[in-house]
mmCIF file of C-alpha atoms in Angstrom:
data_model
loop_
_atom_site.group_PDB
_atom_site.id
_atom_site.type_symbol
_atom_site.label_atom_id
_atom_site.label_comp_id
_atom_site.label_asym_id
_atom_site.label_seq_id
_atom_site.Cartn_x
_atom_site.Cartn_y
_atom_site.Cartn_z
ATOM 1 C CA MET A 1333 -18.369 49.725 12.875
ATOM 2 C CA ASN A 1334 -22.365 49.270 13.867
ATOM 3 C CA ARG A 1335 -22.514 45.842 15.456
ATOM 4 C CA SER A 1336 -25.978 45.154 14.113
ATOM 5 C CA SER A 1337 -24.082 46.086 10.346
ATOM 6 C CA ARG A 1338 -21.653 43.218 10.966
ATOM 7 C CA VAL A 1339 -21.845 40.437 8.463
ATOM 8 C CA ASP A 1340 -22.460 36.744 9.815
ATOM 9 C CA PRO A 1341 -19.482 35.092 7.996
ATOM 10 C CA ILE A 1342 -21.318 31.419 8.536
ATOM 11 C CA ALA A 1343 -24.598 33.051 7.280
ATOM 12 C CA ARG A 1344 -22.897 34.199 3.735
ATOM 13 C CA LEU A 1345 -22.030 30.824 3.091
ATOM 14 C CA PRO A 1346 -24.130 28.679 1.075
ATOM 15 C CA SER A 1347 -26.175 25.175 2.327
ATOM 16 C CA LEU A 1348 -25.951 21.864 0.403
ATOM 17 C CA THR A 1349 -28.010 19.302 1.252
ATOM 18 C CA VAL A 1350 -26.225 15.923 2.140
ATOM 19 C CA VAL A 1351 -27.388 12.964 0.189
ATOM 20 C CA HIS A 1352 -25.647 9.150 1.115
ATOM 21 C CA GLY A 1353 -26.558 6.088 0.213
ATOM 22 C CA GLY A 1354 -26.767 3.295 3.351
ATOM 23 C CA PRO A 1355 -28.707 3.043 6.390
ATOM 24 C CA ASP A 1356 -30.999 6.087 7.162
ATOM 25 C CA ALA A 1357 -33.518 6.958 10.090
ATOM 26 C CA ALA A 1358 -34.982 3.653 9.616
ATOM 27 C CA GLY A 1359 -32.150 1.550 9.870
ATOM 28 C CA VAL A 1360 -30.281 -0.462 8.141
ATOM 29 C CA PRO A 1361 -32.315 -1.993 4.633
ATOM 30 C CA GLN A 1362 -32.858 -5.555 4.329
ATOM 31 C CA HIS A 1363 -31.441 -5.074 1.029
ATOM 32 C CA ASP A 1364 -29.683 -2.205 0.216
ATOM 33 C CA PHE A 1365 -28.641 -1.406 -3.626
ATOM 34 C CA SER A 1366 -28.071 2.491 -2.454
ATOM 35 C CA THR A 1367 -24.222 1.281 -1.796
ATOM 36 C CA ASN A 1368 -21.551 0.522 -3.540
ATOM 37 C CA ARG A 1369 -19.636 -2.025 -1.010
ATOM 38 C CA ASN A 1370 -18.516 -5.192 -2.080
ATOM 39 C CA ALA A 1371 -21.729 -7.475 -1.838
ATOM 40 C CA VAL A 1372 -19.469 -10.532 -1.655
ATOM 41 C CA GLY A 1373 -18.081 -9.336 1.558
ATOM 42 C CA PRO A 1374 -17.245 -8.858 4.371
ATOM 43 C CA CYS A 1375 -13.737 -10.237 3.678
ATOM 44 C CA GLU A 1376 -13.595 -13.267 6.399
ATOM 45 C CA ASP A 1377 -9.571 -12.586 6.620
ATOM 46 C CA ALA A 1378 -10.007 -8.517 6.816
ATOM 47 C CA LEU A 1379 -13.221 -8.875 9.267
ATOM 48 C CA ARG A 1380 -11.202 -11.354 11.612
ATOM 49 C CA ALA A 1381 -8.247 -8.788 11.819
ATOM 50 C CA VAL A 1382 -10.665 -6.041 12.800
ATOM 51 C CA GLN A 1383 -12.157 -8.047 15.140
ATOM 52 C CA ALA A 1384 -8.860 -9.292 16.823
ATOM 53 C CA SER A 1385 -7.322 -5.037 17.089
ATOM 54 C CA ASP A 1386 -6.589 -3.585 20.183
ATOM 55 C CA PRO A 1387 -8.947 -0.852 20.951
ATOM 56 C CA GLY A 1388 -7.328 -0.758 24.423
ATOM 57 C CA HIS A 1389 -4.465 1.342 23.436
ATOM 58 C CA TYR A 1390 -3.682 4.655 20.698
ATOM 59 C CA PRO A 1391 -2.366 3.572 17.519
ATOM 60 C CA ASP A 1392 0.976 5.049 16.785
ATOM 61 C CA PRO A 1393 0.528 8.280 16.489
ATOM 62 C CA ALA A 1394 2.880 8.305 13.161
ATOM 63 C CA TYR A 1395 1.735 5.133 11.390
ATOM 64 C CA THR A 1396 5.124 4.021 11.012
ATOM 65 C CA ALA A 1397 4.214 0.648 10.324
ATOM 66 C CA LEU A 1398 1.312 1.285 8.532
ATOM 67 C CA ARG A 1399 2.986 3.524 6.349
ATOM 68 C CA LYS A 1400 5.773 1.554 5.395
ATOM 69 C CA ALA A 1401 3.377 -1.477 4.287
ATOM 70 C CA LEU A 1402 0.970 0.984 2.183
ATOM 71 C CA GLY A 1403 3.891 2.401 0.392
ATOM 72 C CA GLN A 1404 5.236 -1.413 0.064
ATOM 73 C CA PHE A 1405 2.040 -2.064 -1.674
ATOM 74 C CA HIS A 1406 2.065 1.069 -3.831
ATOM 75 C CA GLY A 1407 6.124 1.022 -4.615
ATOM 76 C CA VAL A 1408 6.562 4.265 -3.035
ATOM 77 C CA PRO A 1409 8.533 5.361 -0.103
ATOM 78 C CA PRO A 1410 6.373 5.842 3.458
ATOM 79 C CA SER A 1411 6.802 9.477 3.385
ATOM 80 C CA ARG A 1412 4.271 9.940 0.506
ATOM 81 C CA VAL A 1413 1.550 8.164 2.250
ATOM 82 C CA VAL A 1414 -1.291 10.160 4.152
ATOM 83 C CA LEU A 1415 -3.637 8.967 6.618
ATOM 84 C CA ALA A 1416 -7.248 9.640 6.658
ATOM 85 C CA ALA A 1417 -10.222 8.773 9.007
ATOM 86 C CA SER A 1418 -12.233 8.594 5.742
ATOM 87 C CA ALA A 1419 -11.729 9.634 2.004
ATOM 88 C CA SER A 1420 -14.775 12.060 2.986
ATOM 89 C CA GLU A 1421 -12.178 13.399 5.837
ATOM 90 C CA PHE A 1422 -9.732 13.602 3.336
ATOM 91 C CA ILE A 1423 -11.746 15.512 0.823
ATOM 92 C CA HIS A 1424 -12.131 18.081 3.552
ATOM 93 C CA ARG A 1425 -8.710 18.196 4.794
ATOM 94 C CA ILE A 1426 -7.205 18.742 1.252
ATOM 95 C CA THR A 1427 -9.777 20.968 0.209
ATOM 96 C CA ALA A 1428 -8.872 23.053 3.473
ATOM 97 C CA LEU A 1429 -5.357 23.391 2.227
ATOM 98 C CA ALA A 1430 -5.866 24.754 -1.034
ATOM 99 C CA ALA A 1431 -7.993 27.479 0.443
ATOM 100 C CA GLN A 1432 -5.519 28.135 2.585
ATOM 101 C CA GLN A 1433 -2.830 28.368 0.427
ATOM 102 C CA GLY A 1434 -5.166 30.570 -1.848
ATOM 103 C CA ALA A 1435 -7.538 28.529 -3.816
ATOM 104 C CA ARG A 1436 -10.758 29.973 -5.148
ATOM 105 C CA ALA A 1437 -12.143 27.623 -7.231
ATOM 106 C CA VAL A 1438 -12.350 23.950 -7.507
ATOM 107 C CA GLN A 1439 -13.200 21.590 -10.574
ATOM 108 C CA VAL A 1440 -15.499 18.526 -10.005
ATOM 109 C CA PRO A 1441 -17.164 15.731 -12.062
ATOM 110 C CA LEU A 1442 -20.267 16.553 -13.789
ATOM 111 C CA HIS A 1443 -21.778 13.912 -12.137
ATOM 112 C CA GLY A 1444 -20.120 12.862 -8.777
ATOM 113 C CA PHE A 1445 -19.777 12.574 -5.218
ATOM 114 C CA GLY A 1446 -21.139 15.491 -3.263
ATOM 115 C CA GLU A 1447 -18.385 15.913 -0.802
ATOM 116 C CA TYR A 1448 -16.196 17.606 -3.351
ATOM 117 C CA ALA A 1449 -18.497 20.297 -3.708
ATOM 118 C CA ARG A 1450 -20.039 20.577 -0.043
ATOM 119 C CA ALA A 1451 -16.065 20.848 1.454
ATOM 120 C CA ALA A 1452 -15.687 23.756 -1.171
ATOM 121 C CA LEU A 1453 -18.640 25.412 -0.375
ATOM 122 C CA ALA A 1454 -17.611 25.099 3.502
ATOM 123 C CA ARG A 1455 -14.731 27.245 2.748
ATOM 124 C CA GLY A 1456 -16.150 29.919 0.204
ATOM 125 C CA MET A 1457 -14.985 28.373 -2.787
ATOM 126 C CA GLU A 1458 -16.498 28.455 -6.490
ATOM 127 C CA VAL A 1459 -17.475 25.098 -7.411
ATOM 128 C CA GLN A 1460 -16.955 24.700 -11.538
ATOM 129 C CA PRO A 1461 -18.496 21.375 -12.707
ATOM 130 C CA ARG A 1462 -16.356 20.017 -15.248
ATOM 131 C CA GLY A 1463 -17.047 20.948 -18.900
ATOM 132 C CA GLY A 1464 -14.168 23.832 -20.229
ATOM 133 C CA PRO A 1465 -10.690 23.636 -19.584
ATOM 134 C CA PRO A 1466 -9.394 22.335 -16.213
ATOM 135 C CA HIS A 1467 -8.016 25.610 -14.964
ATOM 136 C CA ALA A 1468 -9.356 25.663 -11.261
ATOM 137 C CA PRO A 1469 -6.459 25.555 -8.680
ATOM 138 C CA LEU A 1470 -8.021 22.009 -7.156
ATOM 139 C CA GLN A 1471 -9.611 19.355 -9.157
ATOM 140 C CA TRP A 1472 -11.186 16.379 -8.624
ATOM 141 C CA ALA A 1473 -11.258 12.973 -11.039
ATOM 142 C CA CYS A 1474 -13.369 9.377 -9.629
ATOM 143 C CA GLU A 1475 -11.927 6.465 -11.364
ATOM 144 C CA PRO A 1476 -13.971 4.946 -12.105
ATOM 145 C CA SER A 1477 -16.644 7.712 -11.763
ATOM 146 C CA SER A 1478 -19.550 7.539 -9.666
ATOM 147 C CA PRO A 1479 -22.494 7.002 -9.952
ATOM 148 C CA LEU A 1480 -22.117 5.721 -13.680
ATOM 149 C CA GLY A 1481 -19.000 4.257 -13.238
ATOM 150 C CA LEU A 1482 -17.595 5.054 -16.297
ATOM 151 C CA SER A 1483 -13.908 5.967 -17.116
ATOM 152 C CA ASP A 1484 -13.059 9.714 -15.789
ATOM 153 C CA PRO A 1485 -12.126 11.688 -18.714
ATOM 154 C CA ALA A 1486 -10.200 14.064 -17.187
ATOM 155 C CA VAL A 1487 -7.428 10.937 -16.179
ATOM 156 C CA LEU A 1488 -6.436 10.739 -19.422
ATOM 157 C CA LEU A 1489 -6.371 14.520 -19.652
ATOM 158 C CA TRP A 1490 -4.644 15.077 -16.923
ATOM 159 C CA ALA A 1491 -1.626 12.389 -18.144
ATOM 160 C CA ALA A 1492 -1.261 14.066 -21.418
ATOM 161 C CA PRO A 1493 1.877 16.367 -21.632
ATOM 162 C CA GLN A 1494 0.178 19.103 -23.810
ATOM 163 C CA ALA A 1495 -2.519 18.983 -21.108
ATOM 164 C CA LEU A 1496 0.019 19.836 -18.724
ATOM 165 C CA ASP A 1497 1.554 22.644 -20.400
ATOM 166 C CA ALA A 1498 -1.424 24.487 -21.410
ATOM 167 C CA GLN A 1499 -2.406 25.397 -17.408
ATOM 168 C CA THR A 1500 -3.286 28.563 -16.210
ATOM 169 C CA GLY A 1501 -4.374 28.079 -12.756
ATOM 170 C CA VAL A 1502 -1.471 28.210 -10.331
ATOM 171 C CA LEU A 1503 -1.251 27.234 -6.370
ATOM 172 C CA HIS A 1504 1.621 29.271 -5.015
ATOM 173 C CA GLU A 1505 3.671 28.845 -8.038
ATOM 174 C CA GLN A 1506 2.874 24.894 -7.877
ATOM 175 C CA PRO A 1507 0.455 23.047 -10.267
ATOM 176 C CA PRO A 1508 -2.833 22.721 -9.647
ATOM 177 C CA LEU A 1509 -3.880 20.316 -7.112
ATOM 178 C CA ARG A 1510 -5.408 17.449 -8.831
ATOM 179 C CA VAL A 1511 -6.919 14.433 -6.868
ATOM 180 C CA VAL A 1512 -7.972 11.262 -8.577
ATOM 181 C CA ASP A 1513 -10.736 9.270 -5.866
ATOM 182 C CA CYS A 1514 -9.822 5.857 -6.255
ATOM 183 C CA ALA A 1515 -12.507 4.307 -4.103
ATOM 184 C CA TYR A 1516 -13.738 1.637 -6.956
ATOM 185 C CA ALA A 1517 -10.672 1.471 -8.778
ATOM 186 C CA PRO A 1518 -10.539 -2.113 -6.965
ATOM 187 C CA LEU A 1519 -14.577 -2.864 -7.731
ATOM 188 C CA ARG A 1520 -13.506 -2.122 -11.576
ATOM 189 C CA LEU A 1521 -15.100 -5.062 -13.516
ATOM 190 C CA GLU A 1522 -14.074 -4.470 -17.016
ATOM 191 C CA GLY A 1523 -11.702 -2.438 -19.109
ATOM 192 C CA ARG A 1524 -7.917 -2.334 -18.947
ATOM 193 C CA ALA A 1525 -7.875 -1.009 -15.528
ATOM 194 C CA ALA A 1526 -9.509 -3.696 -13.914
ATOM 195 C CA TRP A 1527 -8.213 -4.693 -10.639
ATOM 196 C CA ALA A 1528 -4.692 -6.545 -11.442
ATOM 197 C CA GLY A 1529 -2.990 -6.108 -8.079
ATOM 198 C CA VAL A 1530 -1.042 -2.853 -9.017
ATOM 199 C CA PRO A 1531 -3.011 -0.302 -7.462
ATOM 200 C CA GLY A 1532 -2.624 3.253 -9.495
ATOM 201 C CA SER A 1533 -0.072 2.081 -12.095
ATOM 202 C CA ASP A 1534 -1.852 4.041 -15.024
ATOM 203 C CA LEU A 1535 -2.690 7.203 -13.094
ATOM 204 C CA PRO A 1536 -1.587 10.416 -14.014
ATOM 205 C CA VAL A 1537 1.869 10.533 -11.954
ATOM 206 C CA ASP A 1538 1.197 14.313 -10.817
ATOM 207 C CA ALA A 1539 -1.995 13.212 -9.157
ATOM 208 C CA TRP A 1540 -2.607 12.567 -5.662
ATOM 209 C CA GLN A 1541 -4.349 9.339 -5.314
ATOM 210 C CA LEU A 1542 -7.118 8.782 -2.665
ATOM 211 C CA TRP A 1543 -8.066 4.999 -1.592
ATOM 212 C CA SER A 1544 -10.517 4.011 0.840
ATOM 213 C CA PRO A 1545 -10.124 0.004 0.752
ATOM 214 C CA ASN A 1546 -13.412 -0.447 2.996
ATOM 215 C CA LYS A 1547 -15.676 -0.547 -0.129
ATOM 216 C CA ALA A 1548 -13.967 -3.498 -1.865
ATOM 217 C CA LEU A 1549 -13.661 -5.281 1.347
ATOM 218 C CA GLY A 1550 -17.661 -5.049 2.254
ATOM 219 C CA MET A 1551 -16.640 -3.319 5.604
ATOM 220 C CA THR A 1552 -18.119 0.328 4.878
ATOM 221 C CA GLY A 1553 -18.663 0.728 8.420
ATOM 222 C CA VAL A 1554 -15.305 0.679 9.176
ATOM 223 C CA ARG A 1555 -13.817 4.338 8.737
ATOM 224 C CA ALA A 1556 -10.376 4.479 7.454
ATOM 225 C CA ALA A 1557 -8.531 5.595 4.082
ATOM 226 C CA TYR A 1558 -5.292 6.965 2.699
ATOM 227 C CA ALA A 1559 -3.601 9.564 0.244
ATOM 228 C CA ILE A 1560 -0.378 8.545 -2.221
ATOM 229 C CA ALA A 1561 0.892 11.983 -2.829
ATOM 230 C CA PRO A 1562 2.839 12.601 -6.172
ATOM 231 C CA PRO A 1563 6.432 12.489 -6.184
ATOM 232 C CA GLY A 1564 8.267 15.748 -4.697
ATOM 233 C CA MET A 1565 4.989 16.466 -2.382
ATOM 234 C CA ASP A 1566 6.757 16.165 0.873
ATOM 235 C CA ARG A 1567 5.983 19.673 1.687
ATOM 236 C CA TRP A 1568 2.104 19.018 1.571
ATOM 237 C CA VAL A 1569 2.319 16.172 2.905
ATOM 238 C CA ASP A 1570 3.746 17.516 6.177
ATOM 239 C CA VAL A 1571 1.467 20.356 6.135
ATOM 240 C CA LEU A 1572 -1.642 17.475 5.728
ATOM 241 C CA ASP A 1573 -0.435 15.969 8.388
ATOM 242 C CA THR A 1574 -0.516 18.779 10.976
ATOM 243 C CA LEU A 1575 -3.742 19.699 9.723
ATOM 244 C CA ALA A 1576 -5.034 16.134 10.722
ATOM 245 C CA PRO A 1577 -6.251 15.648 14.327
ATOM 246 C CA ALA A 1578 -4.118 13.462 16.430
ATOM 247 C CA TRP A 1579 -4.809 9.635 15.320
ATOM 248 C CA PRO A 1580 -6.797 10.108 12.925
ATOM 249 C CA VAL A 1581 -7.294 6.364 12.390
ATOM 250 C CA GLY A 1582 -8.281 4.271 15.062
ATOM 251 C CA SER A 1583 -7.561 0.780 15.752
ATOM 252 C CA HIS A 1584 -9.529 -1.099 13.912
ATOM 253 C CA GLY A 1585 -9.165 1.329 10.667
ATOM 254 C CA VAL A 1586 -5.435 0.661 11.061
ATOM 255 C CA ALA A 1587 -6.066 -3.435 11.391
ATOM 256 C CA LEU A 1588 -8.243 -2.696 8.044
ATOM 257 C CA LEU A 1589 -5.684 -1.033 6.436
ATOM 258 C CA GLN A 1590 -2.812 -3.576 7.258
ATOM 259 C CA ALA A 1591 -5.170 -6.306 5.971
ATOM 260 C CA TRP A 1592 -5.902 -4.830 2.528
ATOM 261 C CA VAL A 1593 -2.163 -5.324 1.863
ATOM 262 C CA ASP A 1594 -2.303 -8.773 2.703
ATOM 263 C CA PRO A 1595 -1.896 -10.919 -0.403
ATOM 264 C CA VAL A 1596 -4.378 -13.173 1.117
ATOM 265 C CA VAL A 1597 -6.668 -10.658 1.301
ATOM 266 C CA GLN A 1598 -5.863 -9.343 -2.244
ATOM 267 C CA ARG A 1599 -6.652 -13.181 -3.639
ATOM 268 C CA TRP A 1600 -10.111 -12.818 -2.134
ATOM 269 C CA LEU A 1601 -11.008 -9.426 -3.776
ATOM 270 C CA VAL A 1602 -9.838 -11.008 -6.829
ATOM 271 C CA TYR A 1603 -11.973 -13.527 -6.751
ATOM 272 C CA SER A 1604 -14.969 -12.084 -5.465
ATOM 273 C CA LEU A 1605 -15.105 -9.688 -8.648
ATOM 274 C CA GLU A 1606 -16.131 -13.150 -10.615
ATOM 275 C CA THR A 1607 -18.856 -13.179 -8.528
ATOM 276 C CA LEU A 1608 -20.009 -9.572 -9.084
ATOM 277 C CA ARG A 1609 -19.652 -9.915 -12.589
ATOM 278 C CA ALA A 1610 -22.322 -12.869 -12.725
ATOM 279 C CA TRP A 1611 -24.456 -10.941 -10.310
ATOM 280 C CA LYS A 1612 -24.281 -7.342 -12.255
ATOM 281 C CA SER A 1613 -25.352 -9.002 -15.689
ATOM 282 C CA ARG A 1614 -28.066 -10.992 -13.965
ATOM 283 C CA GLN A 1615 -29.011 -7.438 -12.519
ATOM 284 C CA GLN A 1616 -28.958 -5.773 -15.705
ATOM 285 C CA ALA A 1617 -30.991 -8.272 -17.344
ATOM 286 C CA LEU A 1618 -33.718 -8.277 -14.341
ATOM 287 C CA CYS A 1619 -34.059 -4.226 -14.924
ATOM 288 C CA ILE A 1620 -34.535 -4.464 -18.375
ATOM 289 C CA ASP A 1621 -37.182 -7.077 -17.506
ATOM 290 C CA LEU A 1622 -38.760 -4.875 -15.682
ATOM 291 C CA GLY A 1623 -38.866 -2.137 -18.462
ATOM 292 C CA TRP A 1624 -35.969 0.123 -16.925
ATOM 293 C CA ALA A 1625 -33.567 1.643 -19.020
ATOM 294 C CA ILE A 1626 -29.822 1.245 -18.288
ATOM 295 C CA HIS A 1627 -27.213 3.953 -18.457
ATOM 296 C CA SER A 1628 -24.869 2.154 -20.746
ATOM 297 C CA GLY A 1629 -20.993 1.774 -20.142
ATOM 298 C CA SER A 1630 -20.247 1.246 -16.504
ATOM 299 C CA LEU A 1631 -17.264 -0.599 -15.398
ATOM 300 C CA ALA A 1632 -17.882 -1.450 -12.070
ATOM 301 C CA ASN A 1633 -19.661 -3.316 -9.282
ATOM 302 C CA TYR A 1634 -22.790 -0.472 -10.046
ATOM 303 C CA PHE A 1635 -25.046 1.178 -12.833
ATOM 304 C CA CYS A 1636 -27.732 3.538 -13.034
ATOM 305 C CA ALA A 1637 -31.016 3.098 -14.506
ATOM 306 C CA GLN A 1638 -34.291 5.120 -15.231
ATOM 307 C CA PRO A 1639 -37.089 3.103 -13.409
ATOM 308 C CA ASP A 1640 -40.164 2.645 -15.555
ATOM 309 C CA SER A 1641 -43.491 5.125 -14.410
ATOM 310 C CA ASP A 1642 -46.218 2.887 -14.990
ATOM 311 C CA GLY A 1643 -48.529 2.425 -11.105
ATOM 312 C CA ASP A 1644 -50.428 4.473 -8.904
ATOM 313 C CA LEU A 1645 -47.584 6.244 -7.588
ATOM 314 C CA PRO A 1646 -47.123 9.468 -9.138
ATOM 315 C CA THR A 1647 -43.034 9.919 -8.431
ATOM 316 C CA LEU A 1648 -40.192 8.353 -8.624
ATOM 317 C CA GLN A 1649 -39.515 9.424 -5.130
ATOM 318 C CA ALA A 1650 -42.954 8.274 -4.229
ATOM 319 C CA ARG A 1651 -42.055 4.754 -5.361
ATOM 320 C CA LEU A 1652 -38.593 4.673 -3.521
ATOM 321 C CA ALA A 1653 -39.846 5.472 -0.274
ATOM 322 C CA ALA A 1654 -42.648 2.575 -0.896
ATOM 323 C CA LEU A 1655 -39.607 -0.085 -1.451
ATOM 324 C CA ARG A 1656 -37.771 1.676 1.407
ATOM 325 C CA GLN A 1657 -40.736 0.576 3.478
ATOM 326 C CA ALA A 1658 -40.464 -2.627 2.345
ATOM 327 C CA GLY A 1659 -36.564 -2.572 3.197
ATOM 328 C CA ILE A 1660 -35.356 -2.584 -0.420
ATOM 329 C CA LYS A 1661 -33.246 1.211 -0.996
ATOM 330 C CA LEU A 1662 -32.272 2.466 -4.030
ATOM 331 C CA ARG A 1663 -30.112 5.804 -4.458
ATOM 332 C CA ASP A 1664 -31.738 8.349 -6.209
ATOM 333 C CA CYS A 1665 -29.621 10.242 -8.829
ATOM 334 C CA THR A 1666 -31.106 13.832 -8.261
ATOM 335 C CA SER A 1667 -28.252 14.835 -6.045
ATOM 336 C CA PHE A 1668 -25.840 13.639 -8.572
ATOM 337 C CA GLY A 1669 -27.662 15.814 -11.691
ATOM 338 C CA LEU A 1670 -29.580 12.483 -13.169
ATOM 339 C CA PRO A 1671 -33.115 13.276 -11.938
ATOM 340 C CA GLY A 1672 -35.401 10.607 -12.863
ATOM 341 C CA SER A 1673 -32.318 7.682 -12.391
ATOM 342 C CA VAL A 1674 -31.222 5.601 -9.856
ATOM 343 C CA ARG A 1675 -27.609 4.241 -8.718
ATOM 344 C CA LEU A 1676 -28.000 0.646 -8.105
ATOM 345 C CA GLY A 1677 -25.252 -1.548 -6.245
ATOM 346 C CA VAL A 1678 -24.832 -4.763 -7.208
ATOM 347 C CA LEU A 1679 -26.507 -7.169 -4.692
ATOM 348 C CA ALA A 1680 -27.028 -10.921 -4.850
ATOM 349 C CA PRO A 1681 -29.898 -12.732 -6.545
ATOM 350 C CA GLN A 1682 -31.937 -12.770 -3.415
ATOM 351 C CA ALA A 1683 -31.836 -9.173 -3.126
ATOM 352 C CA GLN A 1684 -32.431 -8.755 -6.977
ATOM 353 C CA ASP A 1685 -35.533 -10.979 -6.793
ATOM 354 C CA ALA A 1686 -37.309 -9.398 -3.958
ATOM 355 C CA LEU A 1687 -36.350 -5.611 -6.109
ATOM 356 C CA ARG A 1688 -38.519 -7.691 -8.800
ATOM 357 C CA THR A 1689 -41.197 -8.671 -6.588
ATOM 358 C CA ALA A 1690 -41.864 -5.531 -4.713
ATOM 359 C CA TRP A 1691 -41.605 -3.381 -8.143
ATOM 360 C CA LEU A 1692 -44.133 -5.365 -9.764
ATOM 361 C CA ALA A 1693 -46.380 -4.897 -6.840
ATOM 362 C CA LEU A 1694 -46.163 -1.179 -6.748
ATOM 363 C CA ARG A 1695 -46.833 -1.469 -11.063
ATOM 364 C CA GLY A 1696 -50.293 -3.381 -9.749
ATOM 365 C CA GLY A 1697 -51.123 -1.166 -7.279
ATOM 366 C CA ARG A 1698 -50.779 -3.889 -4.568
ATOM 367 C CA THR A 1699 -49.286 -3.142 -1.253
ATOM 368 C CA ILE A 1700 -45.478 -4.468 -0.642
ATOM 369 C CA PRO A 1701 -45.216 -6.342 2.384
ATOM 370 C CA ALA A 1702 -43.196 -4.647 5.726
ATOM 371 C CA ALA A 1703 -39.798 -5.579 5.642
ATOM 372 C CA PRO A 1704 -38.985 -7.522 9.154
ATOM 373 C CA ALA A 1705 -36.323 -5.752 11.189
ATOM 374 C CA HIS A 1706 -32.719 -6.160 10.901
ATOM 375 C CA PRO A 1707 -30.995 -8.233 13.427
#
């Protein structure tokens, strides 16, 4: 073959712009509405556990005690627990497993976390936004969904026997790999599946559950997550463990996950949800008062809204940039497929009032005072 005619396999892969909330090149925002972490946190007991962890030694590479504790918490044997460096890392790892076993397509929520599609595109897989029948060999759901905070209809569909019988996509003669991202399940503020200390009890039994407790504990800087495999998936657990690097979770992540199952920490979480409910009601009222149109139905500690277009700045992106310079960050929902809208994590009243003041200044054509440097 002529060397000049060879096709670069990397060049064939599409690029996908990565958009995330949280700190950026300008540092930590003074008032960060762009992430969905529990603003009541950090949980003090979990924080103390992380600070007291031993960074001078490797964790147990098999995570024996941690798997046992997480299994007891979920009422499953430790053999069904898969440790992950983060939820994003697990998304990429299980997508790699699906691709390795011949999957050529993945079905993702119409509006959802970009890493589902990014992991698939990186492996040359077709991305199918959900809308038709769920036939892809790898299927994702998020319960509740992000950015809208709604119940994901796929969860009910997967739990229905008639839906399971109608499947045509297979993975090595196995049913499709289905994964429910439970990142926001502990932060659900309304509905029958609101956090009640029985994690995952109402999820389809044949779906994987992906848990990332750092959001619920208000400690997103500690990267650690885990997945619960469906019954009878021991072979897939072994393969996923083989695909992981050594020690995917460090000592701080181990401490966070061990604290997560502590009854004292779980009580703190339940109490924090009461505070978040009050803050959410106030924040939505503030947005309505500003003339913003709220996407209804959010069940979690975040919601989406469409800001008004009054003021001198011509685009929403320009207004968000001006807010960012003032230390206030909102999540632009364009990458979620909702242009013109923003997602707001629920914050304390002080931050809400800062948003009101800054937005009214923009509407009036005034300069927003620059934010002080974050300590």
